[in-house]
PDB file of C-alpha atoms in Angstrom:
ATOM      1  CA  UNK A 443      -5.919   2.154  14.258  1.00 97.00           C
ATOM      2  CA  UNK A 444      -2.390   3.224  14.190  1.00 98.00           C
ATOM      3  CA  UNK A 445      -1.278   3.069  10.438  1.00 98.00           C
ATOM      4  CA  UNK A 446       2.674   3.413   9.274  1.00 98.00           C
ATOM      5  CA  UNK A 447       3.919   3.651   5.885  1.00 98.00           C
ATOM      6  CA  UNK A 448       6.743   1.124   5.902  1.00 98.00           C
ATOM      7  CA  UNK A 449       7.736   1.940   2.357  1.00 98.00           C
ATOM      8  CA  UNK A 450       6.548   4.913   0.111  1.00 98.00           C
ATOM      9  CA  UNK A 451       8.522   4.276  -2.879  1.00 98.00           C
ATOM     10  CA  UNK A 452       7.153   3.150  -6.818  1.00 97.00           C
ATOM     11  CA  UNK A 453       8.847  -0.630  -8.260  1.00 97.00           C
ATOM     12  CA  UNK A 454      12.562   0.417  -8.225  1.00 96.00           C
ATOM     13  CA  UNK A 455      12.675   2.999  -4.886  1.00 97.00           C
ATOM     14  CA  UNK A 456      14.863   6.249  -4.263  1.00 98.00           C
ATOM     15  CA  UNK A 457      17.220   6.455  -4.483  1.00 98.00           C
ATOM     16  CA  UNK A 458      16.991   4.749  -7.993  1.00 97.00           C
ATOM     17  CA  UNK A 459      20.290   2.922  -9.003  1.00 97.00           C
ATOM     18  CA  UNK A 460      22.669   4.386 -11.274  1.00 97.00           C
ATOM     19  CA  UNK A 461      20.573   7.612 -11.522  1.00 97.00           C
ATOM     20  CA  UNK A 462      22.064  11.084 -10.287  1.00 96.00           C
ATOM     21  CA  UNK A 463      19.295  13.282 -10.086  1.00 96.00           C
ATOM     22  CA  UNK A 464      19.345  15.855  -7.503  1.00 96.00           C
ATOM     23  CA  UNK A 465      16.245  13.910  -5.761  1.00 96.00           C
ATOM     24  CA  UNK A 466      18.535  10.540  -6.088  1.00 98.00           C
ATOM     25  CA  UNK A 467      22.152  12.667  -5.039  1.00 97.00           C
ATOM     26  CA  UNK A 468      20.281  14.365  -1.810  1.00 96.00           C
ATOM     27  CA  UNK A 469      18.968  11.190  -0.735  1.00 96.00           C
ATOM     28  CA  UNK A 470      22.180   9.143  -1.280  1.00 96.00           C
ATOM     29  CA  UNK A 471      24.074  12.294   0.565  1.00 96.00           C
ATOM     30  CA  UNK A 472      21.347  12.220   3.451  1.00 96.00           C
ATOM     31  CA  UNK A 473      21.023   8.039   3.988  1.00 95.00           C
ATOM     32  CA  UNK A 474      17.573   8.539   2.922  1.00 95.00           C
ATOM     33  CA  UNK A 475      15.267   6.778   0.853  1.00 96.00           C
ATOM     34  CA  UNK A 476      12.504   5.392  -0.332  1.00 98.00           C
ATOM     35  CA  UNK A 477      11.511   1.963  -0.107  1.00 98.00           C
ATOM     36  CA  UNK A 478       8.722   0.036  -1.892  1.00 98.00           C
ATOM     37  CA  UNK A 479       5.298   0.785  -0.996  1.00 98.00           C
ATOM     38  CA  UNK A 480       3.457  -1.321   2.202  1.00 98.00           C
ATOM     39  CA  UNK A 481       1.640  -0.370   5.305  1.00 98.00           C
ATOM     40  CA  UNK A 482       1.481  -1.583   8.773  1.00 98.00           C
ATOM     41  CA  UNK A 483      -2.116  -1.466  10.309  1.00 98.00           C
ATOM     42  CA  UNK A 484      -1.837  -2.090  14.142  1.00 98.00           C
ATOM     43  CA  UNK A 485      -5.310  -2.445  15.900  1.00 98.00           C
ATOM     44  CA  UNK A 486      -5.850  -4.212  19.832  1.00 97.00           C
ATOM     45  CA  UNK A 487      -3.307  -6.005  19.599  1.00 96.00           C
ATOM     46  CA  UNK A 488      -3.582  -7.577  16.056  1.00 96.00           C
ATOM     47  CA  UNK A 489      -0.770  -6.366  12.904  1.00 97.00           C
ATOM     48  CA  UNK A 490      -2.007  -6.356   9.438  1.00 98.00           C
ATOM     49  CA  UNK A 491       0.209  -5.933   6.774  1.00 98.00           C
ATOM     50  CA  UNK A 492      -1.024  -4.632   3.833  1.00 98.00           C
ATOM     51  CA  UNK A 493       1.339  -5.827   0.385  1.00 98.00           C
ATOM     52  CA  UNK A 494       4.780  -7.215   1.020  1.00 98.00           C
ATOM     53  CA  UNK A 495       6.960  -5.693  -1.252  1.00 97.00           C
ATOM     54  CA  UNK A 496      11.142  -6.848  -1.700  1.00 97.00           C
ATOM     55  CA  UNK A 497      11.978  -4.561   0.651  1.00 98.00           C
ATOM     56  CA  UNK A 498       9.844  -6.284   3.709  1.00 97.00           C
ATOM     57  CA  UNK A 499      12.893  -7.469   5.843  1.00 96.00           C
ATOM     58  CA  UNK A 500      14.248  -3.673   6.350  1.00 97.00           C
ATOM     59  CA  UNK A 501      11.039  -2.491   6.522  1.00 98.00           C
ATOM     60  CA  UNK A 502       9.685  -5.088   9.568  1.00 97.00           C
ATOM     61  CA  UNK A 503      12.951  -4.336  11.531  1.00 97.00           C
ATOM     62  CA  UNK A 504      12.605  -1.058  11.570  1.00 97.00           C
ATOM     63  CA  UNK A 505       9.149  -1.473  12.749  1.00 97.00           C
ATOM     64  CA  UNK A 506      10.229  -3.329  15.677  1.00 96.00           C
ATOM     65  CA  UNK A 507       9.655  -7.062  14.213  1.00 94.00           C
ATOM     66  CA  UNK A 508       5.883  -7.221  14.539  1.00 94.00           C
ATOM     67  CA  UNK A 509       4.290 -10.071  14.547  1.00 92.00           C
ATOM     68  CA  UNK A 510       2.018 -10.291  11.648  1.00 95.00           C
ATOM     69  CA  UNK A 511      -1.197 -11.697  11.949  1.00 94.00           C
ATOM     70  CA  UNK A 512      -2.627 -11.175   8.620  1.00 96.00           C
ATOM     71  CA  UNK A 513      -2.099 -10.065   5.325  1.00 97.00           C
ATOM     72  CA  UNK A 514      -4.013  -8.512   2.822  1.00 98.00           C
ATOM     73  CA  UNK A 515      -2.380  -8.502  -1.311  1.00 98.00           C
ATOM     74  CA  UNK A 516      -3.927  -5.623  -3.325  1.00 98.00           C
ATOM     75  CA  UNK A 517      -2.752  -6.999  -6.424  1.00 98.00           C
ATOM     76  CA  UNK A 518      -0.038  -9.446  -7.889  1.00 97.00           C
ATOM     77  CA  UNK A 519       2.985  -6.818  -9.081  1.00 97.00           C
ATOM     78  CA  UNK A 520       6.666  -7.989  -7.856  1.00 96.00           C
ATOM     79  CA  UNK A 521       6.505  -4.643  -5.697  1.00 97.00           C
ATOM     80  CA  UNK A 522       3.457  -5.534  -4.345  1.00 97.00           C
ATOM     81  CA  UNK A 523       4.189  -9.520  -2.906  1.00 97.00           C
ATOM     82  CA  UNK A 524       7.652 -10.616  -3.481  1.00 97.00           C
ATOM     83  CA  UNK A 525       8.707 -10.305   0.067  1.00 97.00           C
ATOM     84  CA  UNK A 526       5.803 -12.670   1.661  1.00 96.00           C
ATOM     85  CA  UNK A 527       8.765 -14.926   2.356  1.00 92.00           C
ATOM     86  CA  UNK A 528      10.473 -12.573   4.017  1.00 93.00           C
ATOM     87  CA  UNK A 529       8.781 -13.571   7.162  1.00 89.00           C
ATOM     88  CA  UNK A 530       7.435 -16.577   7.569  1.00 79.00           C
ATOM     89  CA  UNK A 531      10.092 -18.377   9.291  1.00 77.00           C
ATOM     90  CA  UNK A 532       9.398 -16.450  12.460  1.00 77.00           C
ATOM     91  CA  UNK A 533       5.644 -17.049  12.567  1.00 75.00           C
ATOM     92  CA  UNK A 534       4.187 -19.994  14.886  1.00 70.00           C
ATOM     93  CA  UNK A 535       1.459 -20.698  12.554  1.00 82.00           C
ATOM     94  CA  UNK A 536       0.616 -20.384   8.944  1.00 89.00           C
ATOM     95  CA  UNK A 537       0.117 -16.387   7.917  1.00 91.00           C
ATOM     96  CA  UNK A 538      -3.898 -15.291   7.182  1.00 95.00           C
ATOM     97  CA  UNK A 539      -4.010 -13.776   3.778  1.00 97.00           C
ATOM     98  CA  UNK A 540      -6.660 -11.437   1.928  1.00 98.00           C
ATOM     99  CA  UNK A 541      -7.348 -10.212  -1.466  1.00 98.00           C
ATOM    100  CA  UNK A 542      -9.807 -11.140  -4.320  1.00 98.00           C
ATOM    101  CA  UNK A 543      -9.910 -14.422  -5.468  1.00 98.00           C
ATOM    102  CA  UNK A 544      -7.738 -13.905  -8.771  1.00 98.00           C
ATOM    103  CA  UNK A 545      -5.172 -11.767  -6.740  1.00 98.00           C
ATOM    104  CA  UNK A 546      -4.993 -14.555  -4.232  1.00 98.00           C
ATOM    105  CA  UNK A 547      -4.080 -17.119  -6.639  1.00 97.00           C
ATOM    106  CA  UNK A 548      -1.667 -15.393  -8.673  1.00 97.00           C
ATOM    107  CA  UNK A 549       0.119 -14.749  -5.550  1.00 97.00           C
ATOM    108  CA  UNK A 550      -0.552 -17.787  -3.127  1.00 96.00           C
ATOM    109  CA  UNK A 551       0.419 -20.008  -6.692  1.00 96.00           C
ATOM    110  CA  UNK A 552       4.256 -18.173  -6.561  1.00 96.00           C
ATOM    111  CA  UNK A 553       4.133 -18.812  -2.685  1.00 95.00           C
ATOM    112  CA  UNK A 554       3.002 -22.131  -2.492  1.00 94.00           C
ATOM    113  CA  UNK A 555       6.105 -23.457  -0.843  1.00 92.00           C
ATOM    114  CA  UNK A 556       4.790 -20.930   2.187  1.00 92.00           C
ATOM    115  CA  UNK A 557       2.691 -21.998   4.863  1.00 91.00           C
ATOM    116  CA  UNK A 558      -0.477 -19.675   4.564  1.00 94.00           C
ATOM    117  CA  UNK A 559      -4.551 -19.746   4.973  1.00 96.00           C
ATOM    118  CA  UNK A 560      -5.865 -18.162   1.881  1.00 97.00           C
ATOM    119  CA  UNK A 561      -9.165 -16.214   2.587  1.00 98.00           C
ATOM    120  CA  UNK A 562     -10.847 -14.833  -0.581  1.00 98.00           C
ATOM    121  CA  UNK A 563     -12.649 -11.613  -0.068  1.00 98.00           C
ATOM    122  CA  UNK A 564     -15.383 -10.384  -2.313  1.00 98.00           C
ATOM    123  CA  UNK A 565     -15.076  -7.180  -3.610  1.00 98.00           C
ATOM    124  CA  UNK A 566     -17.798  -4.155  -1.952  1.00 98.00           C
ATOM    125  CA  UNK A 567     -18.618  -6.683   0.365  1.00 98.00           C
ATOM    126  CA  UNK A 568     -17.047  -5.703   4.126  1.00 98.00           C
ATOM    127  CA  UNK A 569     -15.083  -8.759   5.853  1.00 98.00           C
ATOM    128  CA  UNK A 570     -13.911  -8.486   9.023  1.00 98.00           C
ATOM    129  CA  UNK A 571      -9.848  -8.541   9.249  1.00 98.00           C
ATOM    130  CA  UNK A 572      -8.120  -8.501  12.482  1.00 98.00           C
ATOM    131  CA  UNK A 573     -11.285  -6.642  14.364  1.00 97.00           C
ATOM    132  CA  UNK A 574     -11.984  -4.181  11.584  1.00 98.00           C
ATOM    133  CA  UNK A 575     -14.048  -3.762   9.034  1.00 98.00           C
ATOM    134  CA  UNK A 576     -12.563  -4.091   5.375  1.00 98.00           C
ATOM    135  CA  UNK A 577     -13.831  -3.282   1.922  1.00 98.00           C
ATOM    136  CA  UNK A 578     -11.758  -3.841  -0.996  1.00 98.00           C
ATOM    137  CA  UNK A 579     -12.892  -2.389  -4.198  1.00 98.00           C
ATOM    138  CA  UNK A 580     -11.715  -2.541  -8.023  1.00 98.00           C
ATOM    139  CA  UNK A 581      -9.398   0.391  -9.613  1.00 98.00           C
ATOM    140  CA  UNK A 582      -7.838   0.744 -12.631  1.00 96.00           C
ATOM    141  CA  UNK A 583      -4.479  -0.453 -13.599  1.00 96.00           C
ATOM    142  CA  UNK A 584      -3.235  -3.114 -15.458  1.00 94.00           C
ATOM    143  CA  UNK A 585      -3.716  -6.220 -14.115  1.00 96.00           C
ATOM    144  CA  UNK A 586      -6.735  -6.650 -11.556  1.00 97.00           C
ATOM    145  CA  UNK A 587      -6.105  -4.263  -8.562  1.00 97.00           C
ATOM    146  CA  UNK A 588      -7.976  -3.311  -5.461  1.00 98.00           C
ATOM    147  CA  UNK A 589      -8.131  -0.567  -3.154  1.00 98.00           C
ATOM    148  CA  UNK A 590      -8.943  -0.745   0.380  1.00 98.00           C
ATOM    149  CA  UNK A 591     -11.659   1.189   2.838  1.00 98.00           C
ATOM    150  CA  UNK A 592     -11.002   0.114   6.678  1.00 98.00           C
ATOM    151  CA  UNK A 593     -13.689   1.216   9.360  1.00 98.00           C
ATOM    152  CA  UNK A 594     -12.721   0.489  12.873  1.00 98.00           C
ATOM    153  CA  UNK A 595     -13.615   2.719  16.227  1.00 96.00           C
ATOM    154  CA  UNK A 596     -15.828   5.163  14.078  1.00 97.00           C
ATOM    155  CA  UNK A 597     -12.143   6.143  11.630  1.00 98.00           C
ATOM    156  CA  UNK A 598     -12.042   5.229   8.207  1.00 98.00           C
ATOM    157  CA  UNK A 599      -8.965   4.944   6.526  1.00 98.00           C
ATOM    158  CA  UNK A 600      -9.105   4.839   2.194  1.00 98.00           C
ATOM    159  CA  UNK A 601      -6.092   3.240   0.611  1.00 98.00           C
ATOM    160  CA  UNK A 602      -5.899   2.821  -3.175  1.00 95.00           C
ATOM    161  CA  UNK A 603      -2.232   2.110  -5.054  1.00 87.00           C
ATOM    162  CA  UNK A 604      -1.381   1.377  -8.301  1.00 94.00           C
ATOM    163  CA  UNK A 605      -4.421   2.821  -9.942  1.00 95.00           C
ATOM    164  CA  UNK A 606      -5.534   5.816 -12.300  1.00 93.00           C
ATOM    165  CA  UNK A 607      -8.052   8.584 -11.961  1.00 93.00           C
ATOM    166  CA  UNK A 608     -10.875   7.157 -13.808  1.00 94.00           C
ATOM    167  CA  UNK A 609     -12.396   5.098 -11.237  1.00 96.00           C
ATOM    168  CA  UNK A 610     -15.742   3.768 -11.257  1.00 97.00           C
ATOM    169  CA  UNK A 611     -19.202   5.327  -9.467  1.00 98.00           C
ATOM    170  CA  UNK A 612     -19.202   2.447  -6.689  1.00 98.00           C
ATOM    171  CA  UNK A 613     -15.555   2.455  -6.160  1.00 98.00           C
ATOM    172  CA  UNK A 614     -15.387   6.539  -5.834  1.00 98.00           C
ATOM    173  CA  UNK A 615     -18.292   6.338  -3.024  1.00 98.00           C
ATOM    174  CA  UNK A 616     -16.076   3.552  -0.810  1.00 98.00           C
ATOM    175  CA  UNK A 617     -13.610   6.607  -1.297  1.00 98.00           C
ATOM    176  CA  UNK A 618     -15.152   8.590   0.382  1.00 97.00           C
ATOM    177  CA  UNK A 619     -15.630  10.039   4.125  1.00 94.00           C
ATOM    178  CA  UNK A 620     -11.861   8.984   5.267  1.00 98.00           C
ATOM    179  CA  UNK A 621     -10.319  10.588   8.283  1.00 98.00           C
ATOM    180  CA  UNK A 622      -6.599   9.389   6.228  1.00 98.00           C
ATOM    181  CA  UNK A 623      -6.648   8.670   2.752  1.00 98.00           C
ATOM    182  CA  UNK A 624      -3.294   7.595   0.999  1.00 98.00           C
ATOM    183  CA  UNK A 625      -3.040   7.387  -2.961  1.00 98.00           C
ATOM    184  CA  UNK A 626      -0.750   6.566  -5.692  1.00 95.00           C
ATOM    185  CA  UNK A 627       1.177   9.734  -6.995  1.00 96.00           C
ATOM    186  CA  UNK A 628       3.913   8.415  -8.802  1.00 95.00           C
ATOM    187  CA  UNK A 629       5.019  11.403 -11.183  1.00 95.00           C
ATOM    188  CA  UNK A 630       5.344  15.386 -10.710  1.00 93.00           C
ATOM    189  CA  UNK A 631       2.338  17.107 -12.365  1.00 91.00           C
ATOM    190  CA  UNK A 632       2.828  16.847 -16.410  1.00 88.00           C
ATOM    191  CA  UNK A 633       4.367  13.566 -16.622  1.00 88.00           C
ATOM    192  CA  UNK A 634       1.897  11.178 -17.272  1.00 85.00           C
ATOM    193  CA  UNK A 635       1.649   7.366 -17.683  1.00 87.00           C
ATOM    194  CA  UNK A 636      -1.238   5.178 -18.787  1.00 88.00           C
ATOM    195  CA  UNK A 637      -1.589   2.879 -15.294  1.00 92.00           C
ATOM    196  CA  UNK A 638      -0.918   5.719 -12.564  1.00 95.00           C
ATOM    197  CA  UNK A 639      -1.652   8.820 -11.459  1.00 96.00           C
ATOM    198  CA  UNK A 640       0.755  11.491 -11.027  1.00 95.00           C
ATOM    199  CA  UNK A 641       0.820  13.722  -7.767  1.00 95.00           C
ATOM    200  CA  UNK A 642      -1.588  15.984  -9.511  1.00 95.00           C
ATOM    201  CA  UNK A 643      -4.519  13.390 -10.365  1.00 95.00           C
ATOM    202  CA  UNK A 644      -4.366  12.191  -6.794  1.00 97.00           C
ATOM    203  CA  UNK A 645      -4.477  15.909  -5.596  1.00 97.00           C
ATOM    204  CA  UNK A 646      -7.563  16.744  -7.609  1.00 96.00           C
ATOM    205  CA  UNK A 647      -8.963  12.835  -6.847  1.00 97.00           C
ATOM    206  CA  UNK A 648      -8.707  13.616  -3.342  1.00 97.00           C
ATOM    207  CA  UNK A 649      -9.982  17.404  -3.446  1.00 97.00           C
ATOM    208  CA  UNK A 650     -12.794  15.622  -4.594  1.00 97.00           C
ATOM    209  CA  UNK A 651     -13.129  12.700  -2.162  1.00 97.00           C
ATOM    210  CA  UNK A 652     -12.675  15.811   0.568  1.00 96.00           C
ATOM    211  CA  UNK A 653     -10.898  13.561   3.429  1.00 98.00           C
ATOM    212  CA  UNK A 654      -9.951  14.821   6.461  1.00 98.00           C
ATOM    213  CA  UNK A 655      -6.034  14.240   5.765  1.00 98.00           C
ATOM    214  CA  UNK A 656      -4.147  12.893   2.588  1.00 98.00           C
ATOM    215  CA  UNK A 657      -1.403  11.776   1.748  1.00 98.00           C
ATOM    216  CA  UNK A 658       0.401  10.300  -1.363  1.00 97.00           C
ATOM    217  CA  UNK A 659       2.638   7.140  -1.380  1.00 98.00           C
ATOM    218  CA  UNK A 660       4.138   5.043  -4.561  1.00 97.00           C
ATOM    219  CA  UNK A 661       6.717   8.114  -5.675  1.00 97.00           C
ATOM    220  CA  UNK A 662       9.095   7.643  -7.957  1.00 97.00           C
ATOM    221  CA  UNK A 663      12.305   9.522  -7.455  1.00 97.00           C
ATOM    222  CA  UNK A 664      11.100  12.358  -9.505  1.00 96.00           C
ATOM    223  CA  UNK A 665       9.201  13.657  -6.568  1.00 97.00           C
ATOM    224  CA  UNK A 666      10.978  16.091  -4.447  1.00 96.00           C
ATOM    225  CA  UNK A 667      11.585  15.050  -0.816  1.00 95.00           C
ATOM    226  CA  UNK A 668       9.527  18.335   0.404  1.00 94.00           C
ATOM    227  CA  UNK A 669       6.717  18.129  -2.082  1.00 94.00           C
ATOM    228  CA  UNK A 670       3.433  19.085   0.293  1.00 93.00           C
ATOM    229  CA  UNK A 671       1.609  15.447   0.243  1.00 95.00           C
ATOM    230  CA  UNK A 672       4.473  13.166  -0.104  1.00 97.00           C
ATOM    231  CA  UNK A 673       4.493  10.489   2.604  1.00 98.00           C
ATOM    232  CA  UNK A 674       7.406   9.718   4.025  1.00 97.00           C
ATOM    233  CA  UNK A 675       8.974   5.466   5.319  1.00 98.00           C
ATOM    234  CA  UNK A 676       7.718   5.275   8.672  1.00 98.00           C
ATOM    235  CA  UNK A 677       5.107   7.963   8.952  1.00 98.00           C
ATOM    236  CA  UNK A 678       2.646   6.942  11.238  1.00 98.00           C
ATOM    237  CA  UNK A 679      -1.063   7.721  11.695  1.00 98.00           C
ATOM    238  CA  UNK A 680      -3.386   7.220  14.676  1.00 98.00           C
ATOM    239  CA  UNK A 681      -7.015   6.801  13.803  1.00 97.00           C
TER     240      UNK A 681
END
């Protein structure tokens, strides 16, 4: 698997307009930013994106135009979706799409005008997704939300946005054992909202999961650009 963060920003990106912080001046000063939060999973051949926030046009041509073969919806927040139509004019066929069955029709129900097969996927039960093996499992935010756990050529990669610390026993052990794990961390330590975790949850979330490399994506633009696990657009993993 070769995994890229197309976006590692929260709902409104860095820099965050009309703000002039000094995370929000050096990024405007640098041509940096950060866009809204989705991942490109290439694997033989196939491309599965995974959410299509606003900003998926930029993000797609930087990543070369893929192809996209499937698509898998964690959960149905404008930052999460609204830039499925992005995209669809340049596919020959009708787009795959994942998620849970209420995620799925929030969505597909706002993209009904789209083209698109909608495959329902039952949650802790592993469905195969452009030749590897997917899991999604519930966390906890406010509206129905899933983390994902993707097995393919013995590497596991453990994705789970959008969510707090208090997650339940079955979802904590799909958690576990990743070679890459990315989490939510959308606040420096101390600042604390009631549907995320800040950079310090997921640091002692994943000191506990014990993967073999973390990361931390969804930052707001109080998160300095050289804070130790911040993920940055267009990192890219191999697995």
């Amino acid at each position: 698997m070769k995994i890229t963060a197309l976006g590692t920003g929260d709902v409104v990106g860095t820099p965050k307009i009309g703000c002039d912080c000094p995370i929000c001046c050096e990024a405007k000063a640098a041509g940096k930013q950060r866009l809204r939060t989705s991942l490109l999973i290439e694997h033989k051949g196939f491309h599965l994106l995974i959410d299509t926030g606003p900003d998926m046009r930029a993000q797609l041509l930087a990543a070369g135009s893929p192809r996209i073969d499937a698509v898998i919806w964690t959960h149905g927040h404008y930052d999460h979706f609204m830039g499925f139509g992005d995209f669809y004019r340049v596919q020959r066929e009708p787009i795959s799409v994942y998620g849970a069955p209420e995620v799925l029709a929030y969505c597909g129900g706002i993209f009904s005008f789209i083209p698109h097969e909608e495959h329902p996927v039952t949650p802790f039960e592993p469905t195969e997704i452009c030749g590897m093996e997917v899991t999604l499992f519930p966390v906890v935010h406010d509206t129905p939300t899933y983390g994902l756990r993707i097995t393919a050529d013995g590497k596991t990669f453990v994705y789970s946005c959008d969510t707090r610390a208090e997650l339940s026993a079955e979802s904590l052990e799909q958690m576990k054992g990743a070679d890459l794990l990315l989490l939510d961390g959308i606040f420096p330590p101390g600042v604390n909202i009631t549907k995320h975790m800040n950079i310090e949850d997921a640091e002692r979330l994943a000191g506990d999961l014990a993967p073999k490399e973390f990361w931390c994506v969804h930052m707001s633009h109080k998160i300095p650009w050289d804070y130790e696990h911040a993920a940055r657009d267009m990192q890219t993993w191999a697995l």
